[in-house]
Protein backbone atom coordinates (compact mmCIF):
# COMPACT_ATOMS: atom_id res chain seq x y z
CA UNK A 1 0.00 0.00 0.00
CA UNK A 2 1.46 3.39 -0.96
CA UNK A 3 2.33 5.91 1.72
CA UNK A 4 0.29 9.04 2.05
CA UNK A 5 1.87 12.40 2.74
CA UNK A 6 2.65 12.77 6.42
CA UNK A 7 2.06 9.09 7.14
CA UNK A 8 4.58 7.51 9.50
CA UNK A 9 5.91 4.00 9.04
CA UNK A 10 5.22 1.56 11.83
CA UNK A 11 8.43 -0.10 13.03
CA UNK A 12 8.63 -3.26 15.10
CA UNK A 13 11.35 -4.42 17.47
CA UNK A 14 13.48 -7.48 16.81
CA UNK A 15 11.77 -9.21 19.74
CA UNK A 16 8.31 -8.62 18.26
CA UNK A 17 9.42 -9.97 14.88
CA UNK A 18 11.02 -13.01 16.53
CA UNK A 19 7.89 -13.68 18.58
CA UNK A 20 5.72 -13.41 15.44
CA UNK A 21 7.96 -15.90 13.61
CA UNK A 22 7.80 -18.35 16.53
CA UNK A 23 4.01 -18.09 16.63
CA UNK A 24 3.80 -18.72 12.85
CA UNK A 25 6.12 -21.73 13.18
CA UNK A 26 3.78 -23.15 15.83
CA UNK A 27 0.99 -23.06 13.23
CA UNK A 28 -0.87 -19.90 14.18
CA UNK A 29 -2.46 -17.98 11.28
CA UNK A 30 -1.01 -14.68 10.09
CA UNK A 31 -4.24 -12.88 10.98
CA UNK A 32 -4.24 -14.23 14.55
CA UNK A 33 -0.54 -13.36 15.05
CA UNK A 34 -1.16 -9.85 13.74
CA UNK A 35 -4.12 -9.40 16.12
CA UNK A 36 -2.23 -10.63 19.18
CA UNK A 37 0.92 -8.60 18.53
CA UNK A 38 -0.78 -5.48 17.17
CA UNK A 39 0.80 -5.68 13.70
CA UNK A 40 -1.12 -3.44 11.31
CA UNK A 41 0.01 -5.02 8.01
CA UNK A 42 -0.46 -8.80 7.84
CA UNK A 43 1.80 -8.85 4.73
CA UNK A 44 4.74 -7.88 6.97
CA UNK A 45 4.60 -11.35 8.53
CA UNK A 46 5.17 -12.94 5.12
CA UNK A 47 8.20 -10.71 4.53
CA UNK A 48 9.64 -11.46 7.97
CA UNK A 49 9.10 -15.19 7.46
CA UNK A 50 10.92 -15.13 4.10
CA UNK A 51 13.84 -13.16 5.55
CA UNK A 52 14.00 -15.48 8.56
CA UNK A 53 14.09 -18.55 6.30
CA UNK A 54 16.87 -17.01 4.18
CA UNK A 55 19.11 -15.46 6.84
CA UNK A 56 17.92 -16.62 10.26
CA UNK A 57 17.71 -14.10 13.08
CA UNK A 58 19.96 -11.69 11.20
CA UNK A 59 17.22 -11.27 8.56
CA UNK A 60 14.88 -9.86 11.21
CA UNK A 61 17.25 -7.08 12.23
CA UNK A 62 16.59 -3.58 10.94
CA UNK A 63 19.05 -2.91 8.12
CA UNK A 64 18.28 0.76 7.70
CA UNK A 65 20.60 3.53 8.76
CA UNK A 66 24.24 3.15 9.66
CA UNK A 67 25.10 -0.57 9.55
CA UNK A 68 26.29 -2.03 12.80
CA UNK A 69 29.01 -4.63 13.15
CA UNK A 70 27.57 -8.06 12.39
CA UNK A 71 28.26 -10.22 15.39
CA UNK A 72 26.50 -13.54 14.90
CA UNK A 73 29.05 -15.58 16.83
CA UNK A 74 27.70 -18.99 15.89
CA UNK A 75 27.84 -18.33 12.15
CA UNK A 76 31.36 -16.88 12.47
CA UNK A 77 32.56 -19.88 14.49
CA UNK A 78 31.08 -22.32 11.95
CA UNK A 79 32.83 -20.47 9.13
CA UNK A 80 36.16 -20.66 10.97
CA UNK A 81 35.68 -24.36 11.71
CA UNK A 82 35.01 -25.01 8.03
CA UNK A 83 38.13 -23.05 7.03
CA UNK A 84 40.20 -25.00 9.56
CA UNK A 85 38.93 -28.32 8.20
CA UNK A 86 39.83 -27.29 4.65
CA UNK A 87 43.28 -26.12 5.72
CA UNK A 88 43.94 -29.35 7.63
CA UNK A 89 43.06 -31.40 4.55
CA UNK A 90 45.26 -29.20 2.37
CA UNK A 91 48.14 -29.55 4.85
CA UNK A 92 47.80 -33.35 4.91
CA UNK A 93 47.83 -33.52 1.10
CA UNK A 94 50.82 -31.18 0.88
CA UNK A 95 52.75 -33.18 3.49
CA UNK A 96 52.05 -36.40 1.60
CA UNK A 97 53.26 -34.87 -1.67
CA UNK A 98 56.44 -33.50 -0.09
CA UNK A 99 57.09 -36.84 1.61
CA UNK A 100 56.69 -38.68 -1.69
CA UNK A 101 59.05 -36.23 -3.43
CA UNK A 102 61.62 -36.57 -0.66
CA UNK A 103 61.44 -40.36 -0.73
CA UNK A 104 61.84 -40.33 -4.52
CA UNK A 105 64.77 -37.93 -4.45
CA UNK A 106 66.35 -39.78 -1.51
CA UNK A 107 66.21 -43.04 -3.43
CA UNK A 108 67.78 -41.46 -6.51
CA UNK A 109 70.39 -39.79 -4.27
CA UNK A 110 71.28 -43.14 -2.70
CA UNK A 111 71.62 -44.70 -6.15
CA UNK A 112 73.78 -41.80 -7.34
CA UNK A 113 76.02 -42.02 -4.27
CA UNK A 114 76.41 -45.77 -4.73
CA UNK A 115 77.34 -45.28 -8.37
CA UNK A 116 79.82 -42.51 -7.51
CA UNK A 117 81.48 -44.58 -4.80
CA UNK A 118 81.86 -47.57 -7.12
CA UNK A 119 83.44 -45.35 -9.77
CA UNK A 120 85.83 -43.86 -7.20
CA UNK A 121 86.87 -47.31 -6.00
CA UNK A 122 87.80 -48.46 -9.48
CA UNK A 123 89.80 -45.30 -10.16
CA UNK A 124 91.49 -45.14 -6.78
CA UNK A 125 95.30 -45.46 -6.55
CA UNK A 126 94.96 -48.44 -4.25
CA UNK A 127 94.07 -50.61 -7.20
CA UNK A 128 96.94 -52.85 -8.20
CA UNK A 129 98.40 -51.51 -11.47
CA UNK A 130 101.46 -53.83 -11.60
CA UNK A 131 99.72 -56.18 -13.93
CA UNK A 132 100.19 -53.90 -16.91
PDB file of N, CA and C in Angstrom, residues 28-73:
ATOM      1  N   UNK A  28       0.137 -20.939  14.028  1.00  0.00           N
ATOM      2  CA  UNK A  28      -0.873 -19.902  14.175  1.00  0.00           C
ATOM      3  C   UNK A  28      -1.018 -19.144  12.846  1.00  0.00           C
ATOM      4  N   UNK A  29      -2.227 -18.705  12.536  1.00  0.00           N
ATOM      5  CA  UNK A  29      -2.455 -17.979  11.282  1.00  0.00           C
ATOM      6  C   UNK A  29      -1.845 -16.583  11.341  1.00  0.00           C
ATOM      7  N   UNK A  30      -1.582 -16.037  10.150  1.00  0.00           N
ATOM      8  CA  UNK A  30      -1.014 -14.684  10.090  1.00  0.00           C
ATOM      9  C   UNK A  30      -1.964 -13.667  10.722  1.00  0.00           C
ATOM     10  N   UNK A  31      -3.245 -13.825  10.450  1.00  0.00           N
ATOM     11  CA  UNK A  31      -4.236 -12.882  10.981  1.00  0.00           C
ATOM     12  C   UNK A  31      -4.252 -12.912  12.506  1.00  0.00           C
ATOM     13  N   UNK A  32      -4.202 -14.099  13.087  1.00  0.00           N
ATOM     14  CA  UNK A  32      -4.236 -14.231  14.550  1.00  0.00           C
ATOM     15  C   UNK A  32      -2.969 -13.640  15.177  1.00  0.00           C
ATOM     16  N   UNK A  33      -1.805 -13.914  14.555  1.00  0.00           N
ATOM     17  CA  UNK A  33      -0.537 -13.360  15.054  1.00  0.00           C
ATOM     18  C   UNK A  33      -0.580 -11.833  15.004  1.00  0.00           C
ATOM     19  N   UNK A  34      -1.073 -11.300  13.892  1.00  0.00           N
ATOM     20  CA  UNK A  34      -1.159  -9.846  13.736  1.00  0.00           C
ATOM     21  C   UNK A  34      -2.073  -9.240  14.803  1.00  0.00           C
ATOM     22  N   UNK A  35      -3.194  -9.887  15.085  1.00  0.00           N
ATOM     23  CA  UNK A  35      -4.116  -9.401  16.120  1.00  0.00           C
ATOM     24  C   UNK A  35      -3.447  -9.384  17.488  1.00  0.00           C
ATOM     25  N   UNK A  36      -2.819 -10.510  17.842  1.00  0.00           N
ATOM     26  CA  UNK A  36      -2.235 -10.635  19.178  1.00  0.00           C
ATOM     27  C   UNK A  36      -1.074  -9.676  19.409  1.00  0.00           C
ATOM     28  N   UNK A  37      -0.261  -9.445  18.371  1.00  0.00           N
ATOM     29  CA  UNK A  37       0.919  -8.595  18.531  1.00  0.00           C
ATOM     30  C   UNK A  37       0.700  -7.147  18.095  1.00  0.00           C
ATOM     31  N   UNK A  38      -0.479  -6.851  17.584  1.00  0.00           N
ATOM     32  CA  UNK A  38      -0.783  -5.479  17.172  1.00  0.00           C
ATOM     33  C   UNK A  38      -0.033  -5.056  15.914  1.00  0.00           C
ATOM     34  N   UNK A  39       0.119  -5.969  14.968  1.00  0.00           N
ATOM     35  CA  UNK A  39       0.803  -5.676  13.703  1.00  0.00           C
ATOM     36  C   UNK A  39      -0.258  -5.240  12.705  1.00  0.00           C
ATOM     37  N   UNK A  40      -0.104  -4.019  12.181  1.00  0.00           N
ATOM     38  CA  UNK A  40      -1.118  -3.437  11.314  1.00  0.00           C
ATOM     39  C   UNK A  40      -1.183  -4.118   9.947  1.00  0.00           C
ATOM     40  N   UNK A  41      -0.047  -4.446   9.358  1.00  0.00           N
ATOM     41  CA  UNK A  41       0.010  -5.016   8.014  1.00  0.00           C
ATOM     42  C   UNK A  41       0.345  -6.508   8.098  1.00  0.00           C
ATOM     43  N   UNK A  42      -0.635  -7.355   7.768  1.00  0.00           N
ATOM     44  CA  UNK A  42      -0.456  -8.799   7.838  1.00  0.00           C
ATOM     45  C   UNK A  42       0.622  -9.248   6.833  1.00  0.00           C
ATOM     46  N   UNK A  43       0.785  -8.530   5.744  1.00  0.00           N
ATOM     47  CA  UNK A  43       1.795  -8.849   4.733  1.00  0.00           C
ATOM     48  C   UNK A  43       3.220  -8.778   5.284  1.00  0.00           C
ATOM     49  N   UNK A  44       3.407  -7.979   6.327  1.00  0.00           N
ATOM     50  CA  UNK A  44       4.736  -7.880   6.966  1.00  0.00           C
ATOM     51  C   UNK A  44       5.190  -9.241   7.474  1.00  0.00           C
ATOM     52  N   UNK A  45       4.255 -10.029   7.987  1.00  0.00           N
ATOM     53  CA  UNK A  45       4.595 -11.348   8.526  1.00  0.00           C
ATOM     54  C   UNK A  45       5.190 -12.241   7.441  1.00  0.00           C
ATOM     55  N   UNK A  46       4.654 -12.142   6.239  1.00  0.00           N
ATOM     56  CA  UNK A  46       5.169 -12.944   5.121  1.00  0.00           C
ATOM     57  C   UNK A  46       6.608 -12.537   4.793  1.00  0.00           C
ATOM     58  N   UNK A  47       6.854 -11.228   4.801  1.00  0.00           N
ATOM     59  CA  UNK A  47       8.200 -10.706   4.526  1.00  0.00           C
ATOM     60  C   UNK A  47       9.167 -11.157   5.611  1.00  0.00           C
ATOM     61  N   UNK A  48       8.774 -11.043   6.868  1.00  0.00           N
ATOM     62  CA  UNK A  48       9.637 -11.460   7.971  1.00  0.00           C
ATOM     63  C   UNK A  48       9.936 -12.951   7.895  1.00  0.00           C
ATOM     64  N   UNK A  49       8.922 -13.744   7.556  1.00  0.00           N
ATOM     65  CA  UNK A  49       9.102 -15.191   7.460  1.00  0.00           C
ATOM     66  C   UNK A  49      10.111 -15.531   6.362  1.00  0.00           C
ATOM     67  N   UNK A  50       9.989 -14.871   5.205  1.00  0.00           N
ATOM     68  CA  UNK A  50      10.917 -15.127   4.099  1.00  0.00           C
ATOM     69  C   UNK A  50      12.344 -14.751   4.492  1.00  0.00           C
ATOM     70  N   UNK A  51      12.508 -13.591   5.115  1.00  0.00           N
ATOM     71  CA  UNK A  51      13.840 -13.161   5.553  1.00  0.00           C
ATOM     72  C   UNK A  51      14.408 -14.103   6.613  1.00  0.00           C
ATOM     73  N   UNK A  52      13.546 -14.552   7.515  1.00  0.00           N
ATOM     74  CA  UNK A  52      13.998 -15.481   8.562  1.00  0.00           C
ATOM     75  C   UNK A  52      14.456 -16.802   7.941  1.00  0.00           C
ATOM     76  N   UNK A  53      13.715 -17.303   6.965  1.00  0.00           N
ATOM     77  CA  UNK A  53      14.091 -18.553   6.301  1.00  0.00           C
ATOM     78  C   UNK A  53      15.397 -18.413   5.527  1.00  0.00           C
ATOM     79  N   UNK A  54      15.653 -17.233   4.973  1.00  0.00           N
ATOM     80  CA  UNK A  54      16.873 -17.012   4.183  1.00  0.00           C
ATOM     81  C   UNK A  54      18.093 -16.750   5.051  1.00  0.00           C
ATOM     82  N   UNK A  55      17.938 -15.929   6.093  1.00  0.00           N
ATOM     83  CA  UNK A  55      19.105 -15.457   6.841  1.00  0.00           C
ATOM     84  C   UNK A  55      19.050 -15.714   8.341  1.00  0.00           C
ATOM     85  N   UNK A  56      18.024 -16.389   8.820  1.00  0.00           N
ATOM     86  CA  UNK A  56      17.922 -16.621  10.257  1.00  0.00           C
ATOM     87  C   UNK A  56      17.584 -15.341  11.006  1.00  0.00           C
ATOM     88  N   UNK A  57      18.010 -15.269  12.247  1.00  0.00           N
ATOM     89  CA  UNK A  57      17.711 -14.100  13.085  1.00  0.00           C
ATOM     90  C   UNK A  57      18.243 -12.803  12.479  1.00  0.00           C
ATOM     91  N   UNK A  58      19.362 -12.887  11.778  1.00  0.00           N
ATOM     92  CA  UNK A  58      19.959 -11.689  11.200  1.00  0.00           C
ATOM     93  C   UNK A  58      19.002 -11.023  10.204  1.00  0.00           C
ATOM     94  N   UNK A  59      18.176 -11.812   9.532  1.00  0.00           N
ATOM     95  CA  UNK A  59      17.220 -11.275   8.560  1.00  0.00           C
ATOM     96  C   UNK A  59      16.132 -10.442   9.210  1.00  0.00           C
ATOM     97  N   UNK A  60      15.923 -10.614  10.504  1.00  0.00           N
ATOM     98  CA  UNK A  60      14.878  -9.862  11.206  1.00  0.00           C
ATOM     99  C   UNK A  60      15.387  -8.528  11.754  1.00  0.00           C
ATOM    100  N   UNK A  61      16.687  -8.325  11.714  1.00  0.00           N
ATOM    101  CA  UNK A  61      17.254  -7.076  12.227  1.00  0.00           C
ATOM    102  C   UNK A  61      17.002  -5.950  11.246  1.00  0.00           C
ATOM    103  N   UNK A  62      16.842  -4.758  11.775  1.00  0.00           N
ATOM    104  CA  UNK A  62      16.591  -3.584  10.940  1.00  0.00           C
ATOM    105  C   UNK A  62      17.877  -3.200  10.230  1.00  0.00           C
ATOM    106  N   UNK A  63      17.851  -3.197   8.909  1.00  0.00           N
ATOM    107  CA  UNK A  63      19.048  -2.911   8.124  1.00  0.00           C
ATOM    108  C   UNK A  63      19.160  -1.475   7.677  1.00  0.00           C
ATOM    109  N   UNK A  64      18.237  -0.639   8.127  1.00  0.00           N
ATOM    110  CA  UNK A  64      18.280   0.760   7.700  1.00  0.00           C
ATOM    111  C   UNK A  64      19.252   1.564   8.558  1.00  0.00           C
ATOM    112  N   UNK A  65      19.698   2.659   8.023  1.00  0.00           N
ATOM    113  CA  UNK A  65      20.602   3.533   8.757  1.00  0.00           C
ATOM    114  C   UNK A  65      22.031   3.055   8.685  1.00  0.00           C
ATOM    115  N   UNK A  66      22.839   3.521   9.618  1.00  0.00           N
ATOM    116  CA  UNK A  66      24.244   3.151   9.655  1.00  0.00           C
ATOM    117  C   UNK A  66      24.370   1.679  10.052  1.00  0.00           C
ATOM    118  N   UNK A  67      25.009   0.860   9.202  1.00  0.00           N
ATOM    119  CA  UNK A  67      25.096  -0.568   9.545  1.00  0.00           C
ATOM    120  C   UNK A  67      25.978  -0.804  10.770  1.00  0.00           C
ATOM    121  N   UNK A  68      25.519  -1.682  11.621  1.00  0.00           N
ATOM    122  CA  UNK A  68      26.291  -2.032  12.804  1.00  0.00           C
ATOM    123  C   UNK A  68      27.146  -3.244  12.485  1.00  0.00           C
ATOM    124  N   UNK A  69      28.117  -3.467  13.319  1.00  0.00           N
ATOM    125  CA  UNK A  69      29.010  -4.627  13.153  1.00  0.00           C
ATOM    126  C   UNK A  69      28.186  -5.900  13.305  1.00  0.00           C
ATOM    127  N   UNK A  70      28.283  -6.783  12.329  1.00  0.00           N
ATOM    128  CA  UNK A  70      27.567  -8.057  12.387  1.00  0.00           C
ATOM    129  C   UNK A  70      28.301  -8.968  13.362  1.00  0.00           C
ATOM    130  N   UNK A  71      27.587  -9.436  14.359  1.00  0.00           N
ATOM    131  CA  UNK A  71      28.259 -10.224  15.387  1.00  0.00           C
ATOM    132  C   UNK A  71      27.515 -11.520  15.697  1.00  0.00           C
ATOM    133  N   UNK A  72      27.131 -12.242  14.677  1.00  0.00           N
ATOM    134  CA  UNK A  72      26.498 -13.538  14.897  1.00  0.00           C
ATOM    135  C   UNK A  72      27.615 -14.538  15.163  1.00  0.00           C
ATOM    136  N   UNK A  73      27.890 -14.773  16.420  1.00  0.00           N
ATOM    137  CA  UNK A  73      29.049 -15.577  16.829  1.00  0.00           C
ATOM    138  C   UNK A  73      28.975 -17.005  16.299  1.00  0.00           C
TER     139      UNK A  73
END
